[in-house]
Coordinates of C-alpha atoms and ligand atoms in Angstrom, one line a residue:
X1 CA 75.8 122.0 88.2
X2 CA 76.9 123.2 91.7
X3 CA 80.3 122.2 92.8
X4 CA 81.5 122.6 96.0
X5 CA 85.1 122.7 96.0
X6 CA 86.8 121.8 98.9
X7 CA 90.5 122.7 100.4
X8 CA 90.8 125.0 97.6
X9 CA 94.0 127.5 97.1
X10 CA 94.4 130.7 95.1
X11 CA 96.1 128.5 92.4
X12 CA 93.1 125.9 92.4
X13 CA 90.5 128.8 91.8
X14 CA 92.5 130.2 89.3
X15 CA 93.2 127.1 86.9
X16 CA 89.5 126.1 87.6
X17 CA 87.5 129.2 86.9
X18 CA 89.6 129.5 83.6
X19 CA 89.1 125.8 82.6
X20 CA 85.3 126.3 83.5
X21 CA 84.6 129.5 81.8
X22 CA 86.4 127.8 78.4
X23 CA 84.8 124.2 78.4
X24 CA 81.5 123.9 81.2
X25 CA 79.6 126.0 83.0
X26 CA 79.5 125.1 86.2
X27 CA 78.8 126.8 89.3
X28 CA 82.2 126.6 91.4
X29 CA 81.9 127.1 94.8
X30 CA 85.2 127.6 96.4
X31 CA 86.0 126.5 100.1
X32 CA 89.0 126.6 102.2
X33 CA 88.2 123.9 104.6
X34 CA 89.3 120.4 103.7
X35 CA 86.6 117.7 103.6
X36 CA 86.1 115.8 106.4
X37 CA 83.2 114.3 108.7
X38 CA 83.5 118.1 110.7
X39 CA 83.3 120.0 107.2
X40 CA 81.0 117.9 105.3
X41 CA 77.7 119.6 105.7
X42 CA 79.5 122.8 103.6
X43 CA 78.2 120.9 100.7
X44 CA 74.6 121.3 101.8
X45 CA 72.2 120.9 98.9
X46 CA 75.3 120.9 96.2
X47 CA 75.2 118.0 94.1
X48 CA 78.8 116.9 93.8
X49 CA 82.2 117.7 95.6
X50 CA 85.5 118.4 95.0
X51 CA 88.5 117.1 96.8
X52 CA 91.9 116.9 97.0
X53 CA 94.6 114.6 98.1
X54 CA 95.1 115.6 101.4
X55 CA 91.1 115.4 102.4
X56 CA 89.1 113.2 103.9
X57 CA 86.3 111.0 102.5
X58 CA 85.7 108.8 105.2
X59 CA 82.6 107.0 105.6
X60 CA 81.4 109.6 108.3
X61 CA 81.6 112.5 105.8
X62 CA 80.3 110.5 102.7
X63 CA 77.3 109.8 104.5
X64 CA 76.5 113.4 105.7
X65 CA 77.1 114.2 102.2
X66 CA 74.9 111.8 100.6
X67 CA 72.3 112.9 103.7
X68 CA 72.5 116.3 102.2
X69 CA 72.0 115.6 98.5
X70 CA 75.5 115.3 97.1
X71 CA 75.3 112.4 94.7
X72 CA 79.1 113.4 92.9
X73 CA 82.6 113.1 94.3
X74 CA 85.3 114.4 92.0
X75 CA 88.8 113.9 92.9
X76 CA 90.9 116.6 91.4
X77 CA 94.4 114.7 92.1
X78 CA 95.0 111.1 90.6
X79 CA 95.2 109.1 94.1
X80 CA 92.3 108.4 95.7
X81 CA 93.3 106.6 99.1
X82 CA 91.8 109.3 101.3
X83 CA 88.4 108.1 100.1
X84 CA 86.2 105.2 101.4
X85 CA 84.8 103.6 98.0
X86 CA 82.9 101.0 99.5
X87 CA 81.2 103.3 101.8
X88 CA 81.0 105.5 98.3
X89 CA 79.1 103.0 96.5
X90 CA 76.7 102.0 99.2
X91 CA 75.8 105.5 99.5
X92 CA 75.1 105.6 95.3
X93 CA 78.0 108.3 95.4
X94 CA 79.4 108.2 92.2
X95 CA 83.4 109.2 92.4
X96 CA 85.8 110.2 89.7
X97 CA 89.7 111.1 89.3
X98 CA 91.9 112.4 87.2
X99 CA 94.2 109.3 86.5
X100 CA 97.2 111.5 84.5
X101 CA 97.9 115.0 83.6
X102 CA 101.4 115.8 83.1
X103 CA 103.9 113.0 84.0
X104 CA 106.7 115.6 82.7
X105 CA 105.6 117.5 85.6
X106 CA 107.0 114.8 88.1
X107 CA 110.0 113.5 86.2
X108 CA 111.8 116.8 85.6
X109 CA 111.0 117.9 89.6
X110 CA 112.9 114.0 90.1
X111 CA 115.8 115.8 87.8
X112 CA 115.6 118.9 89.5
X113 CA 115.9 117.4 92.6
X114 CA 119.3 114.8 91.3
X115 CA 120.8 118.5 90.1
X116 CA 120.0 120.6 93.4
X117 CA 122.0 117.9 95.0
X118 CA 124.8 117.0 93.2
X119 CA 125.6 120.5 92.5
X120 CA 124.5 121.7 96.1
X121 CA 122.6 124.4 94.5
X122 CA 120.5 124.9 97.7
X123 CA 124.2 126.0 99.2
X124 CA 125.7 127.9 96.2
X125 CA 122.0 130.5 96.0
X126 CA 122.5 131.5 99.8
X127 CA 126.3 131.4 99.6
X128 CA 126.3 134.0 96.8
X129 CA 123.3 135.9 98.7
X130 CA 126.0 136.4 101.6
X131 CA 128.6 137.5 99.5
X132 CA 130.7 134.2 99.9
X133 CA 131.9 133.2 96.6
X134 CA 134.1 130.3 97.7
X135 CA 133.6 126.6 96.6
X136 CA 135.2 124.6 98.9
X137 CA 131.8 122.3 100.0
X138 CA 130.4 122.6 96.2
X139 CA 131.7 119.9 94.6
X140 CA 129.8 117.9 92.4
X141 CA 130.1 114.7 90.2
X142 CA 129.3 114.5 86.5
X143 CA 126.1 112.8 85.7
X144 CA 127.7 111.4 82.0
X145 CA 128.3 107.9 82.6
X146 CA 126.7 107.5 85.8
X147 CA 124.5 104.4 86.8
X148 CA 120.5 105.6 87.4
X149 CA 118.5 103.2 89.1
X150 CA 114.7 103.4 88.3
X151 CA 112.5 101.8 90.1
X152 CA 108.9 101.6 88.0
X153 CA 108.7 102.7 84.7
X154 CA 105.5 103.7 84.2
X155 CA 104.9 106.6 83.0
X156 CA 106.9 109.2 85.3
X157 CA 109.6 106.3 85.4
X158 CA 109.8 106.4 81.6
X159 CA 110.4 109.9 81.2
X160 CA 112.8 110.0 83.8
X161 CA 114.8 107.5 82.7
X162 CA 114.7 109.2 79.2
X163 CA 116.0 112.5 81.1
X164 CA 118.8 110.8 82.7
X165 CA 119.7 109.3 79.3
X166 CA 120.2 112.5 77.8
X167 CA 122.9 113.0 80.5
X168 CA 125.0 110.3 79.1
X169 CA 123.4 107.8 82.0
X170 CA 123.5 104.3 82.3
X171 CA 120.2 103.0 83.5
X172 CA 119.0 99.9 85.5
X173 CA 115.3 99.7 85.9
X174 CA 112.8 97.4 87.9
X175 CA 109.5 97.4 87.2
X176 CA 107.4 94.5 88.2
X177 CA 105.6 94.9 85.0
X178 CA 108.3 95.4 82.8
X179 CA 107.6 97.6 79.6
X180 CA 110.0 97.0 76.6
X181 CA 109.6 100.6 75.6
X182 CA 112.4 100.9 78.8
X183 CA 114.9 98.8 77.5
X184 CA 114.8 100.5 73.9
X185 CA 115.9 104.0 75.6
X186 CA 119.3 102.5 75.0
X187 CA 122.0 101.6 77.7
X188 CA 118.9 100.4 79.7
X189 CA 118.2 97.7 81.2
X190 CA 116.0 95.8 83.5
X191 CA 117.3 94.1 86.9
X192 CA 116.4 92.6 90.0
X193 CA 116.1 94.8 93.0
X194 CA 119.7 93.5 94.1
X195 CA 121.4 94.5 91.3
X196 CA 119.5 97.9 91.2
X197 CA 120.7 98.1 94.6
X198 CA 124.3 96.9 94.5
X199 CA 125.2 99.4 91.3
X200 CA 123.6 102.4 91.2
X201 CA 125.0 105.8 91.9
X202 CA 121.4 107.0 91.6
X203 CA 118.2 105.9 92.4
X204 CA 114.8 107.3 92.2
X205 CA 111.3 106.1 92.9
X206 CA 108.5 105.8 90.4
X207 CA 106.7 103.3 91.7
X208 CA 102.8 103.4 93.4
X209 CA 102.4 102.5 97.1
X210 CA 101.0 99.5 97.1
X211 CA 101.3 96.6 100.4
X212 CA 104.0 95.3 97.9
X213 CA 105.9 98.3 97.5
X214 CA 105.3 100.1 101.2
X215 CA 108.7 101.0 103.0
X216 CA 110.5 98.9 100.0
X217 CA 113.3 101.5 100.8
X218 CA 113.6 99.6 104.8
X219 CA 117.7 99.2 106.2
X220 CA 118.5 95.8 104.3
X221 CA 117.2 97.5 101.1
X222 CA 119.7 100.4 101.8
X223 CA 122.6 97.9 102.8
X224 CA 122.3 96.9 99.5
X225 CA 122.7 100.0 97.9
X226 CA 126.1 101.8 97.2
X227 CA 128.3 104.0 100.1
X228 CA 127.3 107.5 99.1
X229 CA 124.2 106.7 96.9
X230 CA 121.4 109.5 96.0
X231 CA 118.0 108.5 96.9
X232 CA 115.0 110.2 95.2
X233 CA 111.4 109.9 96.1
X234 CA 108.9 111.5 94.5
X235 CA 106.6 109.3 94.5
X236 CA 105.0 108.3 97.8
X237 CA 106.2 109.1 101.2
X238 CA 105.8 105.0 102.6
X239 CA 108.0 104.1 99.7
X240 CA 111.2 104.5 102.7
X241 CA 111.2 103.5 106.0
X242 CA 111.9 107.0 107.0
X243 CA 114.1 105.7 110.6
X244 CA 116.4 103.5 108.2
X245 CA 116.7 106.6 105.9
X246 CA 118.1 108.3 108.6
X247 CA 120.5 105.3 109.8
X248 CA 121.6 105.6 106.0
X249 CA 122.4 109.0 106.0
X250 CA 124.3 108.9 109.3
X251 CA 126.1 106.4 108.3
X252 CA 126.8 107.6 105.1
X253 CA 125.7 104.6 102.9
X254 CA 123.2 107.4 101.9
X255 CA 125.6 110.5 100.6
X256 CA 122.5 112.8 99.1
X257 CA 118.5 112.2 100.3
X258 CA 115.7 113.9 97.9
X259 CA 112.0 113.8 98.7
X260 CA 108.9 115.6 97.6
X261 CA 106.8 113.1 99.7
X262 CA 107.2 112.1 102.8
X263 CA 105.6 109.2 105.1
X264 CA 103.7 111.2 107.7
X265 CA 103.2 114.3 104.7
X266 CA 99.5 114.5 105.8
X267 CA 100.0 116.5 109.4
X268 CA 102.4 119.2 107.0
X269 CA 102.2 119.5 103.6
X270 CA 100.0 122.6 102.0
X271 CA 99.7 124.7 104.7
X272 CA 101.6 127.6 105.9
X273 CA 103.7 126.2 109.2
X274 CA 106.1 128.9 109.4
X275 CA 105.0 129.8 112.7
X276 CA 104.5 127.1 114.1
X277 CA 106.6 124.1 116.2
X278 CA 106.7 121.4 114.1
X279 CA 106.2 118.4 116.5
X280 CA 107.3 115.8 114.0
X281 CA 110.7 115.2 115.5
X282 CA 111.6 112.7 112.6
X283 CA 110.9 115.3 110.0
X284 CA 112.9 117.6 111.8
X285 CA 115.8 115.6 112.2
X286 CA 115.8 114.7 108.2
X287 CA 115.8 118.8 107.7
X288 CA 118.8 119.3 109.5
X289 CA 121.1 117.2 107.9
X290 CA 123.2 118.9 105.0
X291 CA 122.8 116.4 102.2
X292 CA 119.0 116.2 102.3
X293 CA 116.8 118.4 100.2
X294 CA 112.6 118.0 100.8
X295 CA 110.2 119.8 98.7
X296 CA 106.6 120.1 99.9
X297 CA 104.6 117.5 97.2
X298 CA 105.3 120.3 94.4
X299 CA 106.3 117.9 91.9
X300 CA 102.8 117.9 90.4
X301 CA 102.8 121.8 90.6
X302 CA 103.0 123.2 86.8
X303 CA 100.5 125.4 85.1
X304 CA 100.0 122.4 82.8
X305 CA 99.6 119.8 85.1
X306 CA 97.1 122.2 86.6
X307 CA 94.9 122.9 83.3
X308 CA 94.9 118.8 82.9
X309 CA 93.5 118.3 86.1
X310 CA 91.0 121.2 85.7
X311 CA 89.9 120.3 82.6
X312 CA 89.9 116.7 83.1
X313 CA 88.2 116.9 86.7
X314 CA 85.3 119.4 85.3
X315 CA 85.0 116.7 81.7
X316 CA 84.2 114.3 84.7
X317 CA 81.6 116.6 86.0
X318 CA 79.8 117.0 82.5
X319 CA 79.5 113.5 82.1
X320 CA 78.5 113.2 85.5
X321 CA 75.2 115.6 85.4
X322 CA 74.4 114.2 81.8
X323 CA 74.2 110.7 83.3
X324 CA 77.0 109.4 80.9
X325 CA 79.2 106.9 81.6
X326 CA 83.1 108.3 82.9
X327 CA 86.1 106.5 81.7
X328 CA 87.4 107.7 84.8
X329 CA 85.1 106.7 87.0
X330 CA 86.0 104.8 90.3
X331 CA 84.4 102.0 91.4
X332 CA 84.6 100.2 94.5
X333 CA 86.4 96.4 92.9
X334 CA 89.4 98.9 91.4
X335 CA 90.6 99.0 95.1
X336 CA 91.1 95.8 94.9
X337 CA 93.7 95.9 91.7
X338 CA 96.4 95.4 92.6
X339 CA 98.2 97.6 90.2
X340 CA 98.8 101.2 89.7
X341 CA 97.0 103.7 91.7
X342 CA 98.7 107.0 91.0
Ligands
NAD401 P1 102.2 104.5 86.3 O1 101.1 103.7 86.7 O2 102.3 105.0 84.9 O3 103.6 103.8 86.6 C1 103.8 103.1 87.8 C2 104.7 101.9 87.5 O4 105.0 101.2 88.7 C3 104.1 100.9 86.5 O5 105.0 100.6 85.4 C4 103.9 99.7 87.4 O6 104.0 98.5 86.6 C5 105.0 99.8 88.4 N1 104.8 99.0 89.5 C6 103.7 98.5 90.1 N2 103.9 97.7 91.1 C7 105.3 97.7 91.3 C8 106.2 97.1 92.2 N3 105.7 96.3 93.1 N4 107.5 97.3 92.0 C9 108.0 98.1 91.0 N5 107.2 98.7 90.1 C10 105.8 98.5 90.3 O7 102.2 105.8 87.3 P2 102.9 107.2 87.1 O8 102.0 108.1 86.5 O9 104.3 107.0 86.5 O10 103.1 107.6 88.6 C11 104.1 107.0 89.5 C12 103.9 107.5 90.9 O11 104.2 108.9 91.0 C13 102.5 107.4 91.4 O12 102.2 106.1 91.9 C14 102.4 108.5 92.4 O13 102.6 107.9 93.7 C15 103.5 109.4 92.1 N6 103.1 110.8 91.8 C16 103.6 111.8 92.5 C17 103.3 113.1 92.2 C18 103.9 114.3 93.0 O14 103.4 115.4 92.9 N7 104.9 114.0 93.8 C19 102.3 113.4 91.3 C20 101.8 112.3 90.5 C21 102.2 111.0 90.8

């Protein structure tokens, strides 16, 4: 069948062609342009499409791609709120994901991120580029015997919070479906948010954004929360009130900021902005402080989270032209579940 895959990168044709020549035999047709109602019409006469998270499946473009024949939308990324399902499912589009690939992927980018700035390894690389070998500005804490807060432990969550253990960690975790598989990590256990809050040295996101969980991170949340604690986020951007974040951090009650996501990610992430003026001042402010670090929504970006999602957004495909039934097929009434959209 011909796919027409949209927003793709050198990296995305690369993982896909290999996946495709090794388990389908599809016909990938490989676009830059994102999807949206302007780009649409690309998938003339090409029965299903491939997006990614930053593209957009309003109901505009689903209907000029239903209009043109496209009867498949495959979503090769695990969220899929940049899509209009009901508009989906009136049309008789029928729209897949790839619900998990590698969770490892995520949770040791979250550790990466705790290590790059406790140990200010962001300073020390251009420090020792320049010939400046001195130390004073370094200094780090041990990990061992340190207390983690994790905040959903679902899968990511779960493997993070196994990381940290192996560090000699203590953990506190809030889930609001806890899983006992947590507290059997050993010197876990689960809390309130207030507690979380009130004793952690650490405290990393690995929760989906949901109405309950948007800006959860807001200025009485950070009040809470230890003088000097490290934030993580990897998860979603809308997890923090980005504003408070910044009131935290000038203040000090936040000592060390780490973010792969951020709330207004959409206008920035994926594309080359190097010579450009970012006009995002809020963005720009967060960059220029020296305890912040922000990776570009990398934390995904191994070779084998990238097979998974090849393989398992092309497996979607095959069942798609053979008229089978996909286990991970969306439908419309799973917006409406309130739990767990990754
Ligand atoms: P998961 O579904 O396995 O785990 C999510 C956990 O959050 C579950 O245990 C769930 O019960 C819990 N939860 C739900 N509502 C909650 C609430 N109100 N408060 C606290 N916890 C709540 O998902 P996962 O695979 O572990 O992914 C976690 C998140 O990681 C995703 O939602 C996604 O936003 C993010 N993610 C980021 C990247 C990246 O590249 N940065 C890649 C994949 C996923």
């Amino acid at each position: 069948m011909k796919i027409a895959m949209f927003n793709t990168r050198r990296y995305d044709r690369e993982f896909f062609s290999a996946a495709n020549a090794k388990h389908s035999s599809h016909e990938l047709i490989y676009l830059e342009p994102h999807l949206d109602a302007t780009t649409a019409a690309l998938a003339a006469g090409i029965p299903a499409a491939c997006i990614f998270v930053n593209d957009d499946a309003n109901a505009e473009a689903l209907r000029i791609l239903a209009a043109n024949g496209t009867k498949y939308l495959l979503h090769r990324c695990a969220g899929f709120n940049q899509t209009d399902l009901k508009a989906a499912a009136e049309l008789g589009i029928r729209v897949a994901r790839v619900p998990a690939y590698s969770p490892y992927s995520v949770a040791e980018h979250a550790v990466g991120l705790v290590l790059m700035l406790n140990r200010k390894l962001y300073k020390a690389y251009n420090r020792v580029r320049d010939d400046n070998f001195a130390l004073d500005g370094l200094m780090g804490f041990d990990l061992h015997g340190r207390t983690v807060g994790v905040i959903g432990t679902g899968k990511i969550g779960m493997l993070f919070a196994q990381i940290m253990h192996g560090f000699g960690c203590q953990l506190l975790g809030y889930d609001a479906y806890p899983n006992l598989a947590f507290e059997a990590i050993g010197a876990a256990r689960y809390v309130e948010l207030p507690e979380l809050f009130e004793n952690c040295d650490i405290i990393s996101l690995h929760c989906p954004l949901l109405p309950a969980t948007e800006r959860m991170i807001d200025t009485n949340a950070i009040a809470q929360m230890k003088q000097g604690v490290m934030l993580i986020n990897t998860s979603r951007g809308k997890l923090i009130d980005t504003k408070a974040a910044i009131e935290g951090i000038k203040s000090g009650r936040i000592g060390y900021l780490g973010i792969d996501v951020y709330e207004q990610e959409d206008n920035l992430f994926f594309e080359d902005l190097s010579a450009t003026v970012i006009q995002d001042d809020v963005f720009q402010l967060l960059q220029s402080y020296p305890n912040v670090v922000i990776t570009a929504h990398q934390a995904f970006f191994t070779q084998d989270a990238l097979s998974a999602i090849a393989e398992t957004t092309l497996a979607n495909a095959n069942c798609f032209e053979q008229g089978q039934d996909c286990a991970n097929e969306l439908k419309y009434e799973e917006k409406v579940v309130t739990r767990a959209p990754a």
